[in-house]
Amino acid sequence: MALHRIVAPLTLLLLLAGCASMPLSSMVQLAAMGREGLERVDPAQVRVRLSVSQGYEIDVSRARLRLSVTAPRGASRDVDLSLELIERSRLERSNGLLRRATLQPTYLLRLTPQSAAELAALRQSLATRERGTQRSFSVSAPFSSRPAQATSVTLWADLKLSADGAWIALLDAAELRFNSRS
C-alpha cells in the first residue's frame, strides 16, 4: 500500500511533465526553491530565454513573465511582469529525443525596471511559508509575425533566477499546431 502511494503520484507527474513539454528536472528545480526561495531572488538577475521556429518573430513589447503563488488556505496571487529585450541571437536547440539540434531564433529578456521594482516590493508577500503552497512561472509572448500558411511552431522557454543559476526549461521543443482558421 505504501509503495502504491509513491508510484501513482510519480507516474502522474511523469505523464504531466511529458504532456506539458516541461522536463521533470525543471519541476524538481522549481520545487527545490523551497518556501523562502522567492525572498532570495534578485529581480535584476531574472532572465527569460525564448526560442521559436524559423520565420517567427516574437512581439517583445507584449512578452510577460507570470508568477503565481497559491496557498492551500488563502487567496492565490498572480503577478504579470513585463519583459524587455537584452539581445536577439540564434541558439542551438534540441528538437526532441533522437532528433538533431538546430539553430533557432532566440530572445534573451529581462524584467523591465518597473517590473523588477514590482517584484522586489512583492517578494515578501509572495514568499509565503505556509506548507503546501504552490509556486509556478509561465511565459506569454505573442507573435508579431509568422510565415504565411504556417501550420505549427516549436517553442522553447527557459527561466534563470540568478546570474550564476542554471537555466530552468519551462518549455522544451513544445509544438503548437494551428487550426486551419488561424
PDB file of C-alpha atoms in Angstrom:
ATOM      1  CA  MET A   1       0.000   0.000   0.000  1.00  0.00           C
ATOM      2  CA  ALA A   2       2.818   2.475   0.846  1.00  0.00           C
ATOM      3  CA  LEU A   3       4.550   1.739  -2.476  1.00  0.00           C
ATOM      4  CA  HIS A   4       1.284   2.485  -4.325  1.00  0.00           C
ATOM      5  CA  ARG A   5       1.118   5.917  -2.654  1.00  0.00           C
ATOM      6  CA  ILE A   6       4.573   6.755  -4.047  1.00  0.00           C
ATOM      7  CA  VAL A   7       4.355   5.162  -7.509  1.00  0.00           C
ATOM      8  CA  ALA A   8       0.947   6.566  -8.542  1.00  0.00           C
ATOM      9  CA  PRO A   9       1.804  10.263  -7.947  1.00  0.00           C
ATOM     10  CA  LEU A  10       5.247   9.807  -9.531  1.00  0.00           C
ATOM     11  CA  THR A  11       3.678   8.212 -12.606  1.00  0.00           C
ATOM     12  CA  LEU A  12       1.155  11.038 -12.851  1.00  0.00           C
ATOM     13  CA  LEU A  13       3.941  13.611 -12.506  1.00  0.00           C
ATOM     14  CA  LEU A  14       5.925  11.962 -15.310  1.00  0.00           C
ATOM     15  CA  LEU A  15       2.851  11.910 -17.557  1.00  0.00           C
ATOM     16  CA  LEU A  16       2.121  15.567 -16.852  1.00  0.00           C
ATOM     17  CA  ALA A  17       5.737  16.511 -17.493  1.00  0.00           C
ATOM     18  CA  GLY A  18       5.643  14.755 -20.853  1.00  0.00           C
ATOM     19  CA  CYS A  19       2.324  16.296 -21.883  1.00  0.00           C
ATOM     20  CA  ALA A  20       3.278  19.813 -20.918  1.00  0.00           C
ATOM     21  CA  SER A  21       6.711  19.679 -22.581  1.00  0.00           C
ATOM     22  CA  MET A  22       8.222  20.747 -19.268  1.00  0.00           C
ATOM     23  CA  PRO A  23      11.079  18.478 -18.260  1.00  0.00           C
ATOM     24  CA  LEU A  24      10.719  16.682 -14.958  1.00  0.00           C
ATOM     25  CA  SER A  25      14.116  18.078 -13.922  1.00  0.00           C
ATOM     26  CA  SER A  26      12.671  21.599 -14.226  1.00  0.00           C
ATOM     27  CA  MET A  27       9.771  20.699 -11.963  1.00  0.00           C
ATOM     28  CA  VAL A  28      12.273  19.404  -9.417  1.00  0.00           C
ATOM     29  CA  GLN A  29      14.415  22.577  -9.705  1.00  0.00           C
ATOM     30  CA  LEU A  30      11.415  24.837  -9.107  1.00  0.00           C
ATOM     31  CA  ALA A  31      10.201  22.690  -6.207  1.00  0.00           C
ATOM     32  CA  ALA A  32      13.698  22.814  -4.690  1.00  0.00           C
ATOM     33  CA  MET A  33      13.481  26.609  -4.385  1.00  0.00           C
ATOM     34  CA  GLY A  34      11.956  25.983  -1.009  1.00  0.00           C
ATOM     35  CA  ARG A  35       9.480  28.114   0.831  1.00  0.00           C
ATOM     36  CA  GLU A  36      11.900  31.041   1.144  1.00  0.00           C
ATOM     37  CA  GLY A  37      13.167  30.825  -2.451  1.00  0.00           C
ATOM     38  CA  LEU A  38      11.282  33.850  -3.707  1.00  0.00           C
ATOM     39  CA  GLU A  39      12.714  36.012  -0.934  1.00  0.00           C
ATOM     40  CA  ARG A  40      16.237  35.368  -2.274  1.00  0.00           C
ATOM     41  CA  VAL A  41      15.518  36.111  -5.947  1.00  0.00           C
ATOM     42  CA  ASP A  42      17.130  39.352  -7.144  1.00  0.00           C
ATOM     43  CA  PRO A  43      14.686  40.737  -9.747  1.00  0.00           C
ATOM     44  CA  ALA A  44      17.575  42.405 -11.616  1.00  0.00           C
ATOM     45  CA  GLN A  45      19.065  38.973 -12.313  1.00  0.00           C
ATOM     46  CA  VAL A  46      15.902  37.239 -13.583  1.00  0.00           C
ATOM     47  CA  ARG A  47      16.264  36.210 -17.226  1.00  0.00           C
ATOM     48  CA  VAL A  48      13.901  34.633 -19.735  1.00  0.00           C
ATOM     49  CA  ARG A  49      15.124  32.956 -22.909  1.00  0.00           C
ATOM     50  CA  LEU A  50      12.621  32.290 -25.693  1.00  0.00           C
ATOM     51  CA  SER A  51      13.328  30.414 -28.910  1.00  0.00           C
ATOM     52  CA  VAL A  52      10.926  29.910 -31.804  1.00  0.00           C
ATOM     53  CA  SER A  53      10.918  28.126 -35.142  1.00  0.00           C
ATOM     54  CA  GLN A  54      12.499  29.865 -38.124  1.00  0.00           C
ATOM     55  CA  GLY A  55      10.266  32.507 -39.698  1.00  0.00           C
ATOM     56  CA  TYR A  56       8.506  33.537 -36.471  1.00  0.00           C
ATOM     57  CA  GLU A  57       9.030  36.823 -34.642  1.00  0.00           C
ATOM     58  CA  ILE A  58       8.095  37.455 -31.011  1.00  0.00           C
ATOM     59  CA  ASP A  59       6.382  40.695 -30.016  1.00  0.00           C
ATOM     60  CA  VAL A  60       8.765  41.542 -27.169  1.00  0.00           C
ATOM     61  CA  SER A  61       6.719  44.574 -26.095  1.00  0.00           C
ATOM     62  CA  ARG A  62       3.878  42.206 -25.127  1.00  0.00           C
ATOM     63  CA  ALA A  63       6.029  39.444 -23.585  1.00  0.00           C
ATOM     64  CA  ARG A  64       5.243  38.688 -19.933  1.00  0.00           C
ATOM     65  CA  LEU A  65       6.558  36.501 -17.122  1.00  0.00           C
ATOM     66  CA  ARG A  66       3.750  35.384 -14.820  1.00  0.00           C
ATOM     67  CA  LEU A  67       4.358  34.295 -11.258  1.00  0.00           C
ATOM     68  CA  SER A  68       1.530  32.505  -9.458  1.00  0.00           C
ATOM     69  CA  VAL A  69       1.538  31.668  -5.762  1.00  0.00           C
ATOM     70  CA  THR A  70      -1.321  29.570  -4.403  1.00  0.00           C
ATOM     71  CA  ALA A  71      -1.598  28.802  -0.694  1.00  0.00           C
ATOM     72  CA  PRO A  72      -3.789  25.902   0.498  1.00  0.00           C
ATOM     73  CA  ARG A  73      -5.745  28.215   2.830  1.00  0.00           C
ATOM     74  CA  GLY A  74      -5.936  31.625   1.288  1.00  0.00           C
ATOM     75  CA  ALA A  75      -6.144  33.566  -1.885  1.00  0.00           C
ATOM     76  CA  SER A  76      -3.861  32.942  -4.776  1.00  0.00           C
ATOM     77  CA  ARG A  77      -1.682  35.720  -6.100  1.00  0.00           C
ATOM     78  CA  ASP A  78      -0.786  36.234  -9.771  1.00  0.00           C
ATOM     79  CA  VAL A  79       1.727  38.804 -10.917  1.00  0.00           C
ATOM     80  CA  ASP A  80       2.308  39.663 -14.599  1.00  0.00           C
ATOM     81  CA  LEU A  81       5.763  41.110 -15.147  1.00  0.00           C
ATOM     82  CA  SER A  82       6.787  42.937 -18.333  1.00  0.00           C
ATOM     83  CA  LEU A  83       9.959  41.903 -20.141  1.00  0.00           C
ATOM     84  CA  GLU A  84      12.452  43.762 -22.311  1.00  0.00           C
ATOM     85  CA  LEU A  85      14.977  42.583 -24.871  1.00  0.00           C
ATOM     86  CA  ILE A  86      18.639  42.219 -23.932  1.00  0.00           C
ATOM     87  CA  GLU A  87      19.708  40.543 -27.179  1.00  0.00           C
ATOM     88  CA  ARG A  88      18.470  38.527 -30.110  1.00  0.00           C
ATOM     89  CA  SER A  89      20.624  35.717 -31.441  1.00  0.00           C
ATOM     90  CA  ARG A  90      20.475  32.181 -32.769  1.00  0.00           C
ATOM     91  CA  LEU A  91      20.874  29.311 -30.339  1.00  0.00           C
ATOM     92  CA  GLU A  92      21.231  25.606 -30.978  1.00  0.00           C
ATOM     93  CA  ARG A  93      18.122  23.970 -29.520  1.00  0.00           C
ATOM     94  CA  SER A  94      17.203  20.314 -29.147  1.00  0.00           C
ATOM     95  CA  ASN A  95      14.243  19.189 -31.231  1.00  0.00           C
ATOM     96  CA  GLY A  96      13.487  16.209 -29.026  1.00  0.00           C
ATOM     97  CA  LEU A  97      14.805  12.764 -28.369  1.00  0.00           C
ATOM     98  CA  LEU A  98      16.700  11.231 -31.302  1.00  0.00           C
ATOM     99  CA  ARG A  99      16.331  14.403 -33.394  1.00  0.00           C
ATOM    100  CA  ARG A 100      19.165  16.662 -34.439  1.00  0.00           C
ATOM    101  CA  ALA A 101      19.509  20.045 -32.696  1.00  0.00           C
ATOM    102  CA  THR A 102      19.122  23.103 -34.932  1.00  0.00           C
ATOM    103  CA  LEU A 103      19.829  26.830 -34.697  1.00  0.00           C
ATOM    104  CA  GLN A 104      16.695  28.766 -33.725  1.00  0.00           C
ATOM    105  CA  PRO A 105      15.940  32.489 -33.339  1.00  0.00           C
ATOM    106  CA  THR A 106      16.337  33.228 -29.624  1.00  0.00           C
ATOM    107  CA  TYR A 107      15.393  36.216 -27.500  1.00  0.00           C
ATOM    108  CA  LEU A 108      17.140  36.940 -24.204  1.00  0.00           C
ATOM    109  CA  LEU A 109      14.862  39.034 -21.978  1.00  0.00           C
ATOM    110  CA  ARG A 110      14.942  40.608 -18.515  1.00  0.00           C
ATOM    111  CA  LEU A 111      12.334  42.264 -16.332  1.00  0.00           C
ATOM    112  CA  THR A 112      11.663  45.898 -17.175  1.00  0.00           C
ATOM    113  CA  PRO A 113      12.827  48.288 -14.438  1.00  0.00           C
ATOM    114  CA  GLN A 114       9.201  48.823 -13.397  1.00  0.00           C
ATOM    115  CA  SER A 115       8.517  45.056 -13.182  1.00  0.00           C
ATOM    116  CA  ALA A 116      11.794  44.450 -11.313  1.00  0.00           C
ATOM    117  CA  ALA A 117      10.742  47.064  -8.739  1.00  0.00           C
ATOM    118  CA  GLU A 118       7.266  45.495  -8.538  1.00  0.00           C
ATOM    119  CA  LEU A 119       8.710  42.026  -7.928  1.00  0.00           C
ATOM    120  CA  ALA A 120      11.121  43.399  -5.305  1.00  0.00           C
ATOM    121  CA  ALA A 121       8.219  45.023  -3.462  1.00  0.00           C
ATOM    122  CA  LEU A 122       6.052  41.904  -3.687  1.00  0.00           C
ATOM    123  CA  ARG A 123       8.705  39.272  -2.885  1.00  0.00           C
ATOM    124  CA  GLN A 124       7.936  39.049   0.812  1.00  0.00           C
ATOM    125  CA  SER A 125       4.186  38.751   0.383  1.00  0.00           C
ATOM    126  CA  LEU A 126       4.578  36.181  -2.402  1.00  0.00           C
ATOM    127  CA  ALA A 127       7.032  34.059  -0.435  1.00  0.00           C
ATOM    128  CA  THR A 128       4.534  32.568   1.994  1.00  0.00           C
ATOM    129  CA  ARG A 129       5.881  29.885   4.310  1.00  0.00           C
ATOM    130  CA  GLU A 130       2.595  28.010   4.509  1.00  0.00           C
ATOM    131  CA  ARG A 131       3.152  24.302   3.901  1.00  0.00           C
ATOM    132  CA  GLY A 132       1.634  23.116   0.631  1.00  0.00           C
ATOM    133  CA  THR A 133       1.996  26.473  -1.129  1.00  0.00           C
ATOM    134  CA  GLN A 134       2.445  26.109  -4.881  1.00  0.00           C
ATOM    135  CA  ARG A 135       4.564  28.486  -6.952  1.00  0.00           C
ATOM    136  CA  SER A 136       4.632  28.494 -10.725  1.00  0.00           C
ATOM    137  CA  PHE A 137       6.124  30.546 -13.528  1.00  0.00           C
ATOM    138  CA  SER A 138       4.812  30.891 -17.055  1.00  0.00           C
ATOM    139  CA  VAL A 139       5.763  32.996 -20.043  1.00  0.00           C
ATOM    140  CA  SER A 140       3.487  34.551 -22.625  1.00  0.00           C
ATOM    141  CA  ALA A 141       4.871  36.082 -25.788  1.00  0.00           C
ATOM    142  CA  PRO A 142       2.617  36.632 -28.786  1.00  0.00           C
ATOM    143  CA  PHE A 143       3.994  36.555 -32.299  1.00  0.00           C
ATOM    144  CA  SER A 144       4.493  39.789 -34.195  1.00  0.00           C
ATOM    145  CA  SER A 145       4.804  37.808 -37.430  1.00  0.00           C
ATOM    146  CA  ARG A 146       4.706  34.258 -38.672  1.00  0.00           C
ATOM    147  CA  PRO A 147       5.126  32.547 -42.038  1.00  0.00           C
ATOM    148  CA  ALA A 148       2.137  32.513 -44.372  1.00  0.00           C
ATOM    149  CA  GLN A 149       0.330  29.174 -44.365  1.00  0.00           C
ATOM    150  CA  ALA A 150       2.076  28.143 -41.120  1.00  0.00           C
ATOM    151  CA  THR A 151       0.582  25.015 -39.541  1.00  0.00           C
ATOM    152  CA  SER A 152       2.760  24.735 -36.430  1.00  0.00           C
ATOM    153  CA  VAL A 153       5.555  26.306 -34.412  1.00  0.00           C
ATOM    154  CA  THR A 154       8.064  24.841 -31.974  1.00  0.00           C
ATOM    155  CA  LEU A 155       8.721  26.791 -28.787  1.00  0.00           C
ATOM    156  CA  TRP A 156      11.401  26.763 -26.108  1.00  0.00           C
ATOM    157  CA  ALA A 157      11.177  28.860 -22.931  1.00  0.00           C
ATOM    158  CA  ASP A 158      13.777  28.957 -20.172  1.00  0.00           C
ATOM    159  CA  LEU A 159      13.940  30.846 -16.883  1.00  0.00           C
ATOM    160  CA  LYS A 160      17.017  31.872 -14.904  1.00  0.00           C
ATOM    161  CA  LEU A 161      16.509  33.234 -11.387  1.00  0.00           C
ATOM    162  CA  SER A 162      20.090  34.309 -10.625  1.00  0.00           C
ATOM    163  CA  ALA A 163      23.197  35.308 -12.561  1.00  0.00           C
ATOM    164  CA  ASP A 164      25.048  32.143 -11.542  1.00  0.00           C
ATOM    165  CA  GLY A 165      21.980  29.874 -11.558  1.00  0.00           C
ATOM    166  CA  ALA A 166      21.111  27.257 -14.128  1.00  0.00           C
ATOM    167  CA  TRP A 167      18.518  27.714 -16.849  1.00  0.00           C
ATOM    168  CA  ILE A 168      15.216  26.073 -15.952  1.00  0.00           C
ATOM    169  CA  ALA A 169      13.375  24.770 -19.004  1.00  0.00           C
ATOM    170  CA  LEU A 170       9.705  25.767 -18.886  1.00  0.00           C
ATOM    171  CA  LEU A 171       9.047  24.508 -22.431  1.00  0.00           C
ATOM    172  CA  ASP A 172      11.368  22.201 -24.318  1.00  0.00           C
ATOM    173  CA  ALA A 173      10.584  21.832 -28.028  1.00  0.00           C
ATOM    174  CA  ALA A 174       6.836  22.162 -27.436  1.00  0.00           C
ATOM    175  CA  GLU A 175       4.985  22.005 -30.731  1.00  0.00           C
ATOM    176  CA  LEU A 176       1.938  24.211 -31.135  1.00  0.00           C
ATOM    177  CA  ARG A 177      -0.342  23.350 -34.056  1.00  0.00           C
ATOM    178  CA  PHE A 178      -2.643  25.949 -35.572  1.00  0.00           C
ATOM    179  CA  ASN A 179      -6.148  25.120 -36.657  1.00  0.00           C
ATOM    180  CA  SER A 180      -6.974  25.781 -40.306  1.00  0.00           C
ATOM    181  CA  ARG A 181      -8.699  29.071 -39.434  1.00  0.00           C
ATOM    182  CA  SER A 182      -5.673  30.649 -37.641  1.00  0.00           C
TER     183      SER A 182
END
